[in-house]
Protein backbone atom coordinates (compact mmCIF):
# COMPACT_ATOMS: atom_id res chain seq x y z
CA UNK A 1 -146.92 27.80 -118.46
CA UNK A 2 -150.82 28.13 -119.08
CA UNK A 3 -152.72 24.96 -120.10
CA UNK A 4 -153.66 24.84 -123.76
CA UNK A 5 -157.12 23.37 -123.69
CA UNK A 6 -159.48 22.20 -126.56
CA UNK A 7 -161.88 24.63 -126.22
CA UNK A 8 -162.08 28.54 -126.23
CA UNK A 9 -164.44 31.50 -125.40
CA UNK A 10 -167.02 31.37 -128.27
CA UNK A 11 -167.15 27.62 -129.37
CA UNK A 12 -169.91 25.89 -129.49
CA UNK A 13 -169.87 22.85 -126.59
CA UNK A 14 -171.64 19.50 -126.17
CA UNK A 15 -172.01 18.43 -122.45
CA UNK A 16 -171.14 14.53 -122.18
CA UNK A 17 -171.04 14.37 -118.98
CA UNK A 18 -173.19 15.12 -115.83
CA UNK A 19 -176.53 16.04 -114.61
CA UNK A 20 -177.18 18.36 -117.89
CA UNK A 21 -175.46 15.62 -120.51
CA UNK A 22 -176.38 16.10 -124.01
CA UNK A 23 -176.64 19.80 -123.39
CA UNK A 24 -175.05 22.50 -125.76
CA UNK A 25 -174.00 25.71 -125.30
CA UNK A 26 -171.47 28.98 -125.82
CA UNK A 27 -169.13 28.74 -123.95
CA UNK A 28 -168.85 32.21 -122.00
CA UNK A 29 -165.50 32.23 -120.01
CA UNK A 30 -162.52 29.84 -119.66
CA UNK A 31 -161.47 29.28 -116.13
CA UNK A 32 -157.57 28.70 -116.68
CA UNK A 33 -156.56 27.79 -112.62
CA UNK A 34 -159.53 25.71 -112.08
CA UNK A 35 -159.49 23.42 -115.57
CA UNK A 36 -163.57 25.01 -115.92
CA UNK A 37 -165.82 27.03 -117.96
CA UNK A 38 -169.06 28.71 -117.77
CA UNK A 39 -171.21 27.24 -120.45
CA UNK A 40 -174.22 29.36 -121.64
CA UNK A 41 -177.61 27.93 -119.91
CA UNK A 42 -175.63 24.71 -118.49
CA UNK A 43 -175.31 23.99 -114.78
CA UNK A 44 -177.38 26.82 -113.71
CA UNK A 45 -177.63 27.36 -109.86
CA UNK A 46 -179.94 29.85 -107.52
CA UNK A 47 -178.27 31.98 -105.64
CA UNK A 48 -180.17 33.86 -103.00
CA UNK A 49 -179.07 37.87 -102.57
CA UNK A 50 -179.29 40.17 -100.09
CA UNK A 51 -181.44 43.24 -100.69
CA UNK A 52 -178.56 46.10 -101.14
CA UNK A 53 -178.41 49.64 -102.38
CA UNK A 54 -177.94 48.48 -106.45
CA UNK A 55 -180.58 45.66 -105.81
CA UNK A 56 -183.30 46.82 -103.15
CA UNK A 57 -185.50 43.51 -103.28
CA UNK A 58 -182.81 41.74 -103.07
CA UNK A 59 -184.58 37.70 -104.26
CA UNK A 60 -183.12 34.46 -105.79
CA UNK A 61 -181.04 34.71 -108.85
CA UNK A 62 -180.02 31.90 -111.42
CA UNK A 63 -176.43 31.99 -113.10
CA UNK A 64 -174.51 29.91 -114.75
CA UNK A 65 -172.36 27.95 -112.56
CA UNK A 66 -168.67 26.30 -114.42
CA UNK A 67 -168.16 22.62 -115.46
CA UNK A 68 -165.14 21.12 -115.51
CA UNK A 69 -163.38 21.30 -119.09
CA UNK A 70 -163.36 17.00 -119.41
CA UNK A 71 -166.88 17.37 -119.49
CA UNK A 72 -167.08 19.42 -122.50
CA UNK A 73 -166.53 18.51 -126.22
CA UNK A 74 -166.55 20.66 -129.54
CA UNK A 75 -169.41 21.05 -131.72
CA UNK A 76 -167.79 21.18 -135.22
CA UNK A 77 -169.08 24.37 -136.80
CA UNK A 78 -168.95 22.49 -140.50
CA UNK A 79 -171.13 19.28 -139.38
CA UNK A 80 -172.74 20.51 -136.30
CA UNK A 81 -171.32 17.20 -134.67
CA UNK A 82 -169.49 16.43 -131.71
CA UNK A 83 -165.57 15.90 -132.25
CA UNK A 84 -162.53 15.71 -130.79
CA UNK A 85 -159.75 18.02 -131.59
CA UNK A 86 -155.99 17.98 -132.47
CA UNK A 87 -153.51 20.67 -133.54
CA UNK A 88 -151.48 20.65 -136.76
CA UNK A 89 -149.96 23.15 -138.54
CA UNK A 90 -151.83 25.08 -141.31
CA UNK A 91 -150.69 26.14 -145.06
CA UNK A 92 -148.90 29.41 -143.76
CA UNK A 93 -146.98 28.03 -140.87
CA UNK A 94 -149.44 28.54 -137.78
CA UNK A 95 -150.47 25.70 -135.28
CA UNK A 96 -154.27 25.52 -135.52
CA UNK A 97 -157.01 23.38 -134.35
CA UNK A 98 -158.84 20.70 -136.53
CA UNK A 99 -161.80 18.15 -136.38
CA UNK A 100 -160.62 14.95 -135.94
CA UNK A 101 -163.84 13.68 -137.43
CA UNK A 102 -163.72 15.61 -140.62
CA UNK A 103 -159.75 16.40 -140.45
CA UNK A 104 -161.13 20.08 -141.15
CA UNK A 105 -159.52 23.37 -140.00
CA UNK A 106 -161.77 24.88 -136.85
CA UNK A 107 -162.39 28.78 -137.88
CA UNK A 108 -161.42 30.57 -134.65
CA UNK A 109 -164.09 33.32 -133.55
């Protein structure tokens, strides 16, 4: 069975932990097997390429590279606040995420 984590492609992340704490960011991509994601202009890294036949110069190129999903925490859309998050279910039945700060519903994107 997959992990269910608190985050998902498209929130809105604080950093809380590591060398780029207080940080936030999109989240691009969810790494399921590795517990990750790629945060948007977090943890960037150079990479060095070879010059190649799509590339001819080749050069040093920064990326995004993934932090681990413990160091993350939602930005409440509503407050624009850090929060944790639980899941109850909603008026028509459906599990959904909330703000534990606010005990709002999370709008999925």
């Amino acid at each position: 069975m997959a992990n269910k984590f608190h985050i998902k492609k498209g929130d809105t992340v604080l950093v809380v932990a590591g060398n780029d704490k207080g940080k936030k960011g999109k989240v691009l991509e969810i790494l399921r097997d590795k517990n990750r994601a790629i945060v948007e202009e977090v943890n960037m890294v150079t990479k060095h390429t070879k010059p190649s036949a799509a590339k001819p110069e080749g050069g040093i190129e920064t990326t995004e590279a993934a932090v681990h999903i413990s160091n993350l925490k939602l930005v409440d859309p509503a407050t624009g606040e850090a929060t944790r998050i639980g899941r109850k279910l909603n008026d028509k039945g459906k599990l959904q995420r909330y703000s534990k700060k606010t005990g709002e519903f999370i709008k999925d994107a």
